Short mmCIF file of C-alpha atoms in Angstrom, two decimals:
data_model
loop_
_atom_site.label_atom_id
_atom_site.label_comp_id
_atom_site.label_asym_id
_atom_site.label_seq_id
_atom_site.Cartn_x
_atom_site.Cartn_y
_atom_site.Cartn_z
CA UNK A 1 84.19 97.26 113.72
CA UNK A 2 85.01 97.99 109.65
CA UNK A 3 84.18 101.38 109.02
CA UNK A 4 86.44 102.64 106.22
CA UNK A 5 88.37 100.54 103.59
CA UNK A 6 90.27 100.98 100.60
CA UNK A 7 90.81 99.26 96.99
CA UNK A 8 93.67 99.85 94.93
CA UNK A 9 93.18 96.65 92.71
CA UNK A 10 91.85 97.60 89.27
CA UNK A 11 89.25 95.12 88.38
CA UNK A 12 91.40 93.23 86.24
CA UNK A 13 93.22 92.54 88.93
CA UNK A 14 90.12 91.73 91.21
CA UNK A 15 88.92 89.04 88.45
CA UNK A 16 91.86 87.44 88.41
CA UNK A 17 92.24 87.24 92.45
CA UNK A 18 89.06 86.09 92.89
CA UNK A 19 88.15 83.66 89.65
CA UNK A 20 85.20 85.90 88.71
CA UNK A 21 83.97 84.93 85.52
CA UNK A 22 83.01 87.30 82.84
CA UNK A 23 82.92 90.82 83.70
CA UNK A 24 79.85 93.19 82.31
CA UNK A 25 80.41 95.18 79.31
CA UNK A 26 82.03 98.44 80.18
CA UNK A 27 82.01 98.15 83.93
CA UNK A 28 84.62 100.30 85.56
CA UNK A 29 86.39 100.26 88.82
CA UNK A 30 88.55 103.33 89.53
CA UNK A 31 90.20 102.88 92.59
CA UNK A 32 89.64 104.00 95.70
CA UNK A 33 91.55 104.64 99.08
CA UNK A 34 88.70 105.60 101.37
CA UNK A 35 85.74 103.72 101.17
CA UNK A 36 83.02 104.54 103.58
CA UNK A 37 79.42 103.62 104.14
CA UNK A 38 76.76 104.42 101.92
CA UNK A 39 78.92 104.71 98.85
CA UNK A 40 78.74 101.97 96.11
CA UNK A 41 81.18 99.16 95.75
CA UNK A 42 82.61 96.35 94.30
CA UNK A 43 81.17 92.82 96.04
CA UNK A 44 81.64 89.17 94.71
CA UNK A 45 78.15 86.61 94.65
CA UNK A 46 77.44 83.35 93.11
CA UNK A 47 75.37 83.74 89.88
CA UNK A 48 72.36 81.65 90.50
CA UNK A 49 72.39 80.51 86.98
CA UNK A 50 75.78 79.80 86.13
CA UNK A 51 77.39 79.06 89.17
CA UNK A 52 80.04 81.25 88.32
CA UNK A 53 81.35 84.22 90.29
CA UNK A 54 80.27 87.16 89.45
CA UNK A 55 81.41 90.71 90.31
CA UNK A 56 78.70 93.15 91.07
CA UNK A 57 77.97 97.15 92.37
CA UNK A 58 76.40 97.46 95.99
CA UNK A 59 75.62 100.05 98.79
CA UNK A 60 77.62 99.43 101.50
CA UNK A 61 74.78 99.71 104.87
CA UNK A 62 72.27 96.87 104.53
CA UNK A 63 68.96 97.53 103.52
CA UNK A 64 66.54 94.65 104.46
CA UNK A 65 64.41 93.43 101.80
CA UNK A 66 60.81 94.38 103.78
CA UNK A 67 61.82 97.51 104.48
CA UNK A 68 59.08 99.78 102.84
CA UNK A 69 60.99 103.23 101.98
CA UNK A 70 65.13 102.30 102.15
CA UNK A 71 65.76 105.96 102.08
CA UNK A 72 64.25 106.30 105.85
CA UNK A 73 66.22 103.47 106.70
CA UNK A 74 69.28 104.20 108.84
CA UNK A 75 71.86 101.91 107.22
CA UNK A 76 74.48 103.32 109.76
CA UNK A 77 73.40 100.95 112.26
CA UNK A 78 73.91 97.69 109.69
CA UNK A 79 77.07 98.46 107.64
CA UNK A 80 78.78 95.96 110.05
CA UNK A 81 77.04 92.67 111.57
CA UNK A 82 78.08 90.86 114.57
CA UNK A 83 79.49 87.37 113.98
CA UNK A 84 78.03 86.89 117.53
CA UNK A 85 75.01 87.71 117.09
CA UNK A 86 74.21 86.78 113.46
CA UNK A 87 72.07 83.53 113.95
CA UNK A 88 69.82 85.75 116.84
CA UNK A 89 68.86 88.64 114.72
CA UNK A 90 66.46 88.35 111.79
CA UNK A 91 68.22 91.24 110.24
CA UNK A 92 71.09 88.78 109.72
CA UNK A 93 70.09 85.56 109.78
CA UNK A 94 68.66 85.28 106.39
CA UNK A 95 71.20 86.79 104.76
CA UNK A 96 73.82 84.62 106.63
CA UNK A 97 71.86 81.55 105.70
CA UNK A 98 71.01 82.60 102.19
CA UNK A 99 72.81 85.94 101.20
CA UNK A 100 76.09 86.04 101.69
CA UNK A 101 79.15 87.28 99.02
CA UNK A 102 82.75 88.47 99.72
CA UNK A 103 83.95 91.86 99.57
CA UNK A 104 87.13 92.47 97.64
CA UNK A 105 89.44 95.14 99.29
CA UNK A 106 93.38 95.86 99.58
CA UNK A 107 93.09 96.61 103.58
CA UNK A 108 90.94 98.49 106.29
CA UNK A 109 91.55 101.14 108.47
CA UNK A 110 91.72 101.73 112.36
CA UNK A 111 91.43 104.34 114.83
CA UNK A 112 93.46 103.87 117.89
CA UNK A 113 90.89 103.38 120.75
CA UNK A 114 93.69 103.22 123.71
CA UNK A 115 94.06 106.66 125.06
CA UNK A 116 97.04 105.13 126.90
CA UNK A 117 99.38 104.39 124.19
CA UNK A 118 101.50 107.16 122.46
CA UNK A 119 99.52 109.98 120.37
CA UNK A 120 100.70 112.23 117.27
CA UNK A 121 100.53 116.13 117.66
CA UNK A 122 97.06 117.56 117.64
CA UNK A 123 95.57 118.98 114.57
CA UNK A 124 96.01 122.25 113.48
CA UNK A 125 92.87 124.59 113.85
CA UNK A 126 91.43 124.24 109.97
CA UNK A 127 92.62 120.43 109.33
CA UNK A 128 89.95 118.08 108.49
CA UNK A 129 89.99 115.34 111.29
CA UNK A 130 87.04 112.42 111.89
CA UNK A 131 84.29 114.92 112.06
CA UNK A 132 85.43 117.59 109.21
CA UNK A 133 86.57 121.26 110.29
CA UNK A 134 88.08 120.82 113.79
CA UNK A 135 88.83 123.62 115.96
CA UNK A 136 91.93 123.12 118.48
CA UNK A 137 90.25 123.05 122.45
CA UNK A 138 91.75 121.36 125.45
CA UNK A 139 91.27 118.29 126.05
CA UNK A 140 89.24 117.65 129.64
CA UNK A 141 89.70 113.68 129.20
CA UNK A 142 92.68 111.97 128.60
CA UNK A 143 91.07 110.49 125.63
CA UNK A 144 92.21 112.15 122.29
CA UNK A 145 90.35 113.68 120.02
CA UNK A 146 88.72 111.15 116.86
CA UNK A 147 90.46 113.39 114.46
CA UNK A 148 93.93 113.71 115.84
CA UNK A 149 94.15 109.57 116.53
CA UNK A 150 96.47 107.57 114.83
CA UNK A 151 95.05 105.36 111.96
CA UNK A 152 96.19 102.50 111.15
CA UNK A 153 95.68 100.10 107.93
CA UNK A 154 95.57 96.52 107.99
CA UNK A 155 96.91 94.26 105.07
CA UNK A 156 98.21 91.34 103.44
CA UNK A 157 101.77 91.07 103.73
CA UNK A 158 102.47 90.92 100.26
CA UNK A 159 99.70 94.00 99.75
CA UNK A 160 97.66 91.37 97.64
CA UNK A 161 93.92 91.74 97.55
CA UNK A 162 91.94 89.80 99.78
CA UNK A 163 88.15 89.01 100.93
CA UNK A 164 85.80 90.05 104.18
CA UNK A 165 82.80 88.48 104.99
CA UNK A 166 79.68 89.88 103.55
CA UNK A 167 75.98 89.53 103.74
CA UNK A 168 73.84 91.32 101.00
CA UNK A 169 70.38 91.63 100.65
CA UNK A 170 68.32 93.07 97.43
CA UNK A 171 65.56 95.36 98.14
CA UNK A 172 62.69 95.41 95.42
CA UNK A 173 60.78 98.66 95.07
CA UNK A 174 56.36 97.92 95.94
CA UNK A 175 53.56 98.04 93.49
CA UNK A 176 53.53 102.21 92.98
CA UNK A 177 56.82 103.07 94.45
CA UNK A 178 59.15 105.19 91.72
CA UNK A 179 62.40 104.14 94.18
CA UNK A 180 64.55 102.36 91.95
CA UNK A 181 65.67 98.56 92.70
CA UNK A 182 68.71 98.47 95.59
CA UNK A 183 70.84 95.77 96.37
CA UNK A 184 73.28 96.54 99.72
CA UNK A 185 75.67 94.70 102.12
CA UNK A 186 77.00 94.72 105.56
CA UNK A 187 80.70 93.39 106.50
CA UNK A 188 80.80 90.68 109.27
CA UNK A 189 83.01 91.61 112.29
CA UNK A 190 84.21 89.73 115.00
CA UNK A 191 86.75 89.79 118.31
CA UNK A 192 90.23 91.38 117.79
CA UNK A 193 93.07 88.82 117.06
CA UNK A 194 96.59 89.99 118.52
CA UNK A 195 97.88 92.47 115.93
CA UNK A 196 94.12 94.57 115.92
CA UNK A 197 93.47 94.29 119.93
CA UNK A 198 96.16 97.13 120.89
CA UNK A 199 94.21 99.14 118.17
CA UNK A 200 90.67 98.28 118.61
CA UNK A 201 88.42 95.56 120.20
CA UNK A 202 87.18 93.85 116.85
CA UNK A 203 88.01 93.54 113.16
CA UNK A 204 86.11 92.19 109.98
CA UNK A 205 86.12 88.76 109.25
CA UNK A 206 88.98 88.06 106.57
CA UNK A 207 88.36 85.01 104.78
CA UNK A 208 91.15 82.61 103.37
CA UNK A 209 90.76 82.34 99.88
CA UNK A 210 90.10 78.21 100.43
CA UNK A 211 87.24 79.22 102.23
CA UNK A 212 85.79 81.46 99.21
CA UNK A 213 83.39 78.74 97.51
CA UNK A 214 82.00 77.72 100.91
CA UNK A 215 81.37 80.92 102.05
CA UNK A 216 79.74 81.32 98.86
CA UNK A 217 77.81 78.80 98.45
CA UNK A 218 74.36 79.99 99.86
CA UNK A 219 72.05 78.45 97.45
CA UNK A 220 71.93 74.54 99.00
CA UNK A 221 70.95 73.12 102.25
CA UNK A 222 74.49 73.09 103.66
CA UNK A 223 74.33 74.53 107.12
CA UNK A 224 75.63 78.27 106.99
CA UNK A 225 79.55 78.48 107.90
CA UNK A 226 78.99 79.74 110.97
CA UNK A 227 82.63 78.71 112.02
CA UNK A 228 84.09 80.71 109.42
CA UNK A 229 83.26 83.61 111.63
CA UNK A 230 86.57 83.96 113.50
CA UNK A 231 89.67 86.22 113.78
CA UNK A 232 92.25 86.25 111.22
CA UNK A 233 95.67 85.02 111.62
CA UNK A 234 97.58 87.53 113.60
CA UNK A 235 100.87 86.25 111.86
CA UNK A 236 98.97 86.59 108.19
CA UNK A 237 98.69 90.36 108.40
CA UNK A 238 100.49 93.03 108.27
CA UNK A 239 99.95 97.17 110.15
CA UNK A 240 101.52 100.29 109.65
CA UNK A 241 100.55 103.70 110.30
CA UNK A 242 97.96 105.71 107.68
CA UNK A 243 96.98 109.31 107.18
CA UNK A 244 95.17 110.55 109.97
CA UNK A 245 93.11 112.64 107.39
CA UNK A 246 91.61 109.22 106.15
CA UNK A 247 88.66 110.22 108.42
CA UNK A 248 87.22 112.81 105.88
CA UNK A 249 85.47 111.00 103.32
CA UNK A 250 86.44 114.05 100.69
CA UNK A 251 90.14 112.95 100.90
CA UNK A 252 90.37 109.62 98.44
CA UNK A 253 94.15 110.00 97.23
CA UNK A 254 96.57 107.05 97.45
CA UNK A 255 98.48 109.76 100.25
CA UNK A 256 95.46 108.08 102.81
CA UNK A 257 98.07 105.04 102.74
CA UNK A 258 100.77 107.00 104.08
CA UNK A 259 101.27 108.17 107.67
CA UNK A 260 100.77 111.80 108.09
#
């Protein structure tokens, strides 16, 4: 799964990285070193007019375009979309076949899902762990507890930006409704390669940068990429530890990127 992420790349940086074209007039890009669902971010789309690329604001948890009301929708379930299961599902096939843009980032986090390998201390009663204000209880499973797991991040080994896999859909508000226009996206995950397995059981799809204009290019007849939908190159990424505190979406800092 992808369920945090962070940006340090300035959007300067981001246009250059990823050839977008011209950037709109005052848009701003602070960065960010905890991303979670339901916030607004940075995503990268073909401009149907120009061709170009073209950088662009979105809510990360899909919204599908029939929904009637997108605030009753529970975008928790479809902030990732399995690479497995993306030609079955109507939520994701039309935005695989016709939908899809990259999502700029700097790396994703982890929590350790193997209760068998070592484990840090336990938080201190008061620390903020996964779930906010944790209380320090004993443990009846050998399974530690979400906010006292290691976290790990996952990036380039030069720590140069890079893409996911995204789908995106844009929800249009009915005749009457005051809800505003929305446009969202989900990250496509699939099976762990060797580096994420000991960690966790799947990962976001990381495209190569040769594959950008492909992936992109959702506006012909060109059968969707499906086989673009594999693990990264083990070799072609790098993991060290991260703050454990990473799982409180109040702590943003650049300190999330160092082991704590």
């Amino acid at each position: 799964m992808c369920g945090r992420y962070y940006r340090r790349s300035d959007k300067q940086r981001i246009a250059e990285a990823f050839k977008v074209g011209k950037l709109p007039a005052g848009f701003e890009l602070p960065p960010d070193y905890n991303i979670a669902p339901s916030t607004f971010q940075p995503v990268i789309r073909t401009d149907r007019e120009t061709g170009e690329r073209e950088l662009t604001m979105m809510r990360w948890g899909l919204v599908p375009a029939k929904v009637a009301d997108p605030d009753s929708f529970k975008i928790f379930s479809t902030t990732n979309a399995r690479a497995e299961s993306i030609l079955d599902k109507p939520i994701w096939r039309g935005p695989f076949t016709h939908a899809r843009c990259l999502v700029p980032l700097d790396g994703f986090y982890e929590w350790l899902q193997r209760p068998s390998l070592p484990q840090p201390p336990p938080l201190e009663a008061g620390e903020h762990g996964l779930f906010g204000n944790m209380e320090t209880k004993p443990e009846k499973t050998a399974k530690p507890k979400a906010g006292s797991r290691p976290v790990y991040k996952f990036e380039m080994p030069d720590g140069a930006p890079y893409a996911l896999a995204g789908l995106f859909s844009e929800w249009r508000p009915r005749k009457g409704s005051s809800h505003p226009p929305l446009d969202t996206y989900s990250i496509v995950t699939t099976e762990a390669n060797e580096l994420t397995d000991p960690i966790h059981d799947r990962m976001p799809v990381i495209l190569h940068p040769r594959d950008y204009d492909r992936w992109l290019n959702d506006y012909d007849e060109s059968p969707p990429p499906i086989d673009l939908l594999r693990p990264f190159e083990s070799k072609g990424m790098r993991m060290t530890l991260a703050n454990r505190l990473v799982g409180n979406v109040r702590n943003t800092g650049p300190e999330m990127l160092n082991s704590a």
